[in-house]
Tab-separated table of C-alpha atoms and ligand atoms in Angstrom:
chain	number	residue	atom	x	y	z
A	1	UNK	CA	156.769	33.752	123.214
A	2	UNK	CA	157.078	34.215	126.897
A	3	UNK	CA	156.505	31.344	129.480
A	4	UNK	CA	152.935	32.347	130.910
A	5	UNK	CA	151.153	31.193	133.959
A	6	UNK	CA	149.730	27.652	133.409
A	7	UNK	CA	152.211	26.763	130.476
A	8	UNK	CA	154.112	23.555	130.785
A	9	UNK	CA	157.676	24.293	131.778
A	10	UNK	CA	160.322	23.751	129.400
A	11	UNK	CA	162.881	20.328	130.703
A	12	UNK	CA	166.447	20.412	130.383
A	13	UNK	CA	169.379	18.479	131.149
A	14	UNK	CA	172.712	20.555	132.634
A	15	UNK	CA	175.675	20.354	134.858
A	16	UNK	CA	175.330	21.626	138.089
A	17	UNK	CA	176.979	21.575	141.497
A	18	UNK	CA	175.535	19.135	142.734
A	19	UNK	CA	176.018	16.842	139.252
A	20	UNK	CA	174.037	16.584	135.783
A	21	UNK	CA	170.599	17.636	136.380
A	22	UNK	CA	167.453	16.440	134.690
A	23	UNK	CA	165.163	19.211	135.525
A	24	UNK	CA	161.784	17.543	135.581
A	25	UNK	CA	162.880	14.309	136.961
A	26	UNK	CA	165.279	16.213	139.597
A	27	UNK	CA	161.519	18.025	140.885
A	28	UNK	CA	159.738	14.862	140.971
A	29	UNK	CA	155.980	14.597	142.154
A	30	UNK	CA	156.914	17.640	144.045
A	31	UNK	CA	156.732	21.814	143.655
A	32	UNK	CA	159.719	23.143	141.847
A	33	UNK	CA	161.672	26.661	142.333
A	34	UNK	CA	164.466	27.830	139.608
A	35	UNK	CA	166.113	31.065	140.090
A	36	UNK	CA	168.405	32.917	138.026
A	37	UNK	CA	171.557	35.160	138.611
A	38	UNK	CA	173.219	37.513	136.209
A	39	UNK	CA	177.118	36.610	137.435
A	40	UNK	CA	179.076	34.456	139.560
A	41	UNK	CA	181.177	36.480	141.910
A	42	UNK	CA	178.769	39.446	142.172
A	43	UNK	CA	177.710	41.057	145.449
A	44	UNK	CA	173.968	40.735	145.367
A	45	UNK	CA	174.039	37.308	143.943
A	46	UNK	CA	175.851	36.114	146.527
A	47	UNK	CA	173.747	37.314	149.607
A	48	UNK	CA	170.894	35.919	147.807
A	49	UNK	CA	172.216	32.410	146.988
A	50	UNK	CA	173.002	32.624	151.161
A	51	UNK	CA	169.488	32.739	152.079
A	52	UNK	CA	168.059	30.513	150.246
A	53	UNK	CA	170.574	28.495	151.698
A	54	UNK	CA	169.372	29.048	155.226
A	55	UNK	CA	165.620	28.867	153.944
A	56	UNK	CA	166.141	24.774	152.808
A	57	UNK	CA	164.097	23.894	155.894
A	58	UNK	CA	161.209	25.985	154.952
A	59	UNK	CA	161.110	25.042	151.350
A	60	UNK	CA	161.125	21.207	152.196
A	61	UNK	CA	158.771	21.769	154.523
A	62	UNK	CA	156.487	23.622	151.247
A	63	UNK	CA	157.969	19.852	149.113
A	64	UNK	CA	159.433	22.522	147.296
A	65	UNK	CA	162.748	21.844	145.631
A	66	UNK	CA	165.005	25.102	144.488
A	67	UNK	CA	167.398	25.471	141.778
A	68	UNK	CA	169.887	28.090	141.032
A	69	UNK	CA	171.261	28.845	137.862
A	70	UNK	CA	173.692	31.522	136.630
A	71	UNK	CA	175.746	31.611	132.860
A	72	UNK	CA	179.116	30.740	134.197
A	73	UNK	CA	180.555	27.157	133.636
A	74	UNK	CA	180.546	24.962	136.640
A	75	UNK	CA	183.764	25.821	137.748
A	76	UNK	CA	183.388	29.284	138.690
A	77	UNK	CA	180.393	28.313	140.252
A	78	UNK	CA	182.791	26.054	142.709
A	79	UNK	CA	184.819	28.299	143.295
A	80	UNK	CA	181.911	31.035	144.228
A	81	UNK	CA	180.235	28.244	146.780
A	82	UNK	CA	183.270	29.233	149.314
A	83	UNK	CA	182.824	32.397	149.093
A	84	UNK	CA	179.066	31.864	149.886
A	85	UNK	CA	179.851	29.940	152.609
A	86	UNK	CA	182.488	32.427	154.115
A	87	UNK	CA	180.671	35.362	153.690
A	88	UNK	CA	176.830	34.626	154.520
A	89	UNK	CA	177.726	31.478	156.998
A	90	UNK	CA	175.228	28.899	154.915
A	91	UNK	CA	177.186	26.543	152.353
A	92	UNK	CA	175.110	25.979	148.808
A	93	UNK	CA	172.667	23.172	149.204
A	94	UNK	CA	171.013	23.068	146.267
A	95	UNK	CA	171.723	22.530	142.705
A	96	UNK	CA	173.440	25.663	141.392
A	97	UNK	CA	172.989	24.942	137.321
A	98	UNK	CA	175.717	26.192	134.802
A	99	UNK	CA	174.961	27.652	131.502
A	100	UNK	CA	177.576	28.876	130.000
A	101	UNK	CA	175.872	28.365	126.293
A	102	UNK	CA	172.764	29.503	127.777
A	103	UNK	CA	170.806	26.868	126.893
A	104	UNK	CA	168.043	26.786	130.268
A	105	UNK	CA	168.354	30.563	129.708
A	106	UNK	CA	167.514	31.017	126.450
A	107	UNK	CA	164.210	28.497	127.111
A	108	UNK	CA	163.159	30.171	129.705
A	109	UNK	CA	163.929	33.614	128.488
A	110	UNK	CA	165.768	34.249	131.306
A	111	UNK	CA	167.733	37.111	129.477
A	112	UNK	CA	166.555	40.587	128.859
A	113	UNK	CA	168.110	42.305	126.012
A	114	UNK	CA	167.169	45.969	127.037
A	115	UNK	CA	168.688	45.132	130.066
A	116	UNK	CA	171.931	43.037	129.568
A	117	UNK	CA	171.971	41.212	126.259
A	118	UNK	CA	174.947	39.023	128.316
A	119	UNK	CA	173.546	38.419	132.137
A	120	UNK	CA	170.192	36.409	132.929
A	121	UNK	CA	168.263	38.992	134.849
A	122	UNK	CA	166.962	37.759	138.468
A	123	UNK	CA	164.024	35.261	137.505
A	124	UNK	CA	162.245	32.996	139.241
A	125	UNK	CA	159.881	30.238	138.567
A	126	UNK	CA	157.611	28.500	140.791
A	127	UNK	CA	156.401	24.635	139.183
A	128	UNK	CA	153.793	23.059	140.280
A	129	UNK	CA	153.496	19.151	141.141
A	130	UNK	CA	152.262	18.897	137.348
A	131	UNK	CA	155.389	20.957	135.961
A	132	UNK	CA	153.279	23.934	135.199
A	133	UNK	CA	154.364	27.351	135.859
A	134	UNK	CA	152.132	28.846	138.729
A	135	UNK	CA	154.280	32.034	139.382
A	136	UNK	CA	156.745	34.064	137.909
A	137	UNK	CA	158.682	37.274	139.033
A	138	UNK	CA	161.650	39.038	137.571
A	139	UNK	CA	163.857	41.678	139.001
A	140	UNK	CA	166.425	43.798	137.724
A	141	UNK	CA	169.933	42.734	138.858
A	142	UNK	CA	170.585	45.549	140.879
A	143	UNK	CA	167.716	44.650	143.627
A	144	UNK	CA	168.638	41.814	145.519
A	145	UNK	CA	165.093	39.577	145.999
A	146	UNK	CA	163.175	38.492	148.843
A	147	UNK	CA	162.732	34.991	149.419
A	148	UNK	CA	160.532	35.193	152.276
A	149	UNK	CA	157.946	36.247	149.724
A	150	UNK	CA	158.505	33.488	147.670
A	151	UNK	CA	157.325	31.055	150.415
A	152	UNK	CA	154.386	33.500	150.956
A	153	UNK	CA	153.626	32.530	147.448
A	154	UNK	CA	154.149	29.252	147.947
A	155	UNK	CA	151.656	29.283	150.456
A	156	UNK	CA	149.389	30.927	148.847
A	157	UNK	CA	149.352	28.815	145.911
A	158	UNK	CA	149.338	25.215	148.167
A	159	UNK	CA	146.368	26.024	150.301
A	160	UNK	CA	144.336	27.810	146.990
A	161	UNK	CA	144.853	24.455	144.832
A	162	UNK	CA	143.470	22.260	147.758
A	163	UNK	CA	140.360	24.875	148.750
A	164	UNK	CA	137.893	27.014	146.838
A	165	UNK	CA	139.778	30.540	148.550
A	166	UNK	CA	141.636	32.858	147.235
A	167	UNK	CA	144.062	34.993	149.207
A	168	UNK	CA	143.717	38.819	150.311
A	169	UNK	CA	146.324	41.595	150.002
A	170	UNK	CA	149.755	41.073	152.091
A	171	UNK	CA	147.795	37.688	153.189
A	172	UNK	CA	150.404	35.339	155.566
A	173	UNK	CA	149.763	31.697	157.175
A	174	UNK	CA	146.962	32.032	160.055
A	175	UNK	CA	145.031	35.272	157.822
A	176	UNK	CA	141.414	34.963	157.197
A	177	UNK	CA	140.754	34.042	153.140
A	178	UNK	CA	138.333	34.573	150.629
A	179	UNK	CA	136.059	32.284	149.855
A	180	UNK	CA	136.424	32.273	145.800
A	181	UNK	CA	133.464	34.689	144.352
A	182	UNK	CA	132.406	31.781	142.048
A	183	UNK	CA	131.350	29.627	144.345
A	184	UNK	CA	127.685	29.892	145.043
A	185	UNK	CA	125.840	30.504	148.143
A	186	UNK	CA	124.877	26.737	148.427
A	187	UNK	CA	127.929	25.672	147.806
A	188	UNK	CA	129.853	27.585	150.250
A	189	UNK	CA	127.598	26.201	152.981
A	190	UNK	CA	128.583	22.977	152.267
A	191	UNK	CA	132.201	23.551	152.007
A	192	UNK	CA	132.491	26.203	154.800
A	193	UNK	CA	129.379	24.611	157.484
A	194	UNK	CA	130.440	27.626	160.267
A	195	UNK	CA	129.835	30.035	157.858
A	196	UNK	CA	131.406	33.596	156.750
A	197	UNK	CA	131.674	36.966	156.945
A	198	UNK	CA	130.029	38.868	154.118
A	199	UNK	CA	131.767	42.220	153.456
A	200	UNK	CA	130.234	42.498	149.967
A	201	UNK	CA	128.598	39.931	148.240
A	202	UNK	CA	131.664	39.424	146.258
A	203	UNK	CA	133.782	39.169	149.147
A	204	UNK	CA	133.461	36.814	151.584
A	205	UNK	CA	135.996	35.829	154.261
A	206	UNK	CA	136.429	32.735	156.179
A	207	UNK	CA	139.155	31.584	158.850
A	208	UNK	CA	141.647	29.707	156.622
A	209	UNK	CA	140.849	26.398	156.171
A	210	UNK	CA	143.065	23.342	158.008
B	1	BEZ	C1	175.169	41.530	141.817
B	1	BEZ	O1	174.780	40.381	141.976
B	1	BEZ	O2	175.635	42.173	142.739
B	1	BEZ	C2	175.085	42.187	140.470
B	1	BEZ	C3	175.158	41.432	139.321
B	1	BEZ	C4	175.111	42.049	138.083
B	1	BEZ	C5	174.970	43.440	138.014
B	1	BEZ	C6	174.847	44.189	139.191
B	1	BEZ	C7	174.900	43.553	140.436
């Protein structure tokens, strides 16, 4: 079956440009990205893997570590990181895994067989501290993603595991929140002393907490 929200997420151990991985050990106490490519060498692929590049900062700021991971053997993949580097400006610095049995792909089910029974399609994972899967999206390899909404995510899902909110449509850092509908009226007072604003019963917004 299909990874779902809130399942553990599988380990593995794999080469990868930056040497053998052990996937849950490599994340750590820490949140956990893994993204998949279809091919080495491929246009979209290789903008992508450039601005994630450029977007380390932000992820460590999130204690978010990110992992590539494309079916080629390790090689190819070291031979692809100049060509990310020449062509984007931002070397690979993160692990880019290699799979050329398709091992991580397979346990993730990272390949689509009405799509390309060969190429992973363009996954991506976001683990929680406890190694649970809190997010997933998948796009077709023809539409290059957009990692700025992964951090949104990220976000998203940091400041709702620390406070009873949820958060609205198109919701960035700094955006009023909901205050989650099944927390009581009592409750909320306690945990939100300067109040809300009551649009519905059900939905209740308060600045976003600290
Ligand atoms: C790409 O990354 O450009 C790509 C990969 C596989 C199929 C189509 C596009």
């Amino acid at each position: 079956m299909a990874l779902q929200l809130g399942d553990d997420v599988p380990d593995f151990t794999a080469d990868s440009t930056e040497g053998p991985i052990k996937f849950h050990e490599y994340l750590g106490n820490g949140w956990g990205v893994l993204f998949s490519h279809p091919k080495d060498y491929t246009p979209v692929c290789t903008t992508e893997l450039g601005r994630v590049a450029a977007l380390k900062p932000e992820f460590e700021k999130r204690n978010v570590k990110v992992v590539g991971l494309s079916v080629d053997p390790l090689d190819s993949h070291k031979g692809w990181a100049g060509d990310i580097k020449d062509t984007t400006g931002h070397a690979l610095n993160f692990p880019l895994v290699a799979d050329p049995d398709k091992k991580v792909a397979n346990l993730y089910g990272m390949i689509h067989p009405n799509a390309s029974d060969t190429f992973t399609v363009r996954s991506d994972y976001v683990i929680g501290p406890d190694k649970k899967l809190k997010l997933s999206l998948t796009y077709p390899a023809s539409t290059g993603r957009n990692f700025d909404e992964i951090l949104r995510v990220i976000d998203s899902l940091q400041l709702t595991a620390k406070h009873k909110v949820a958060t609205p449509s198109d919701w960035k850092q700094g955006d009023e929140v909901i205050i989650v509908p099944s927390l009581s009226e009592a409750d909320a007072k306690q945990l939100f002393p300067n109040g809300w604003k009551t649009v519905k019963p059900y939905l209740r917004l308060v600045p976003q907490p600290k």
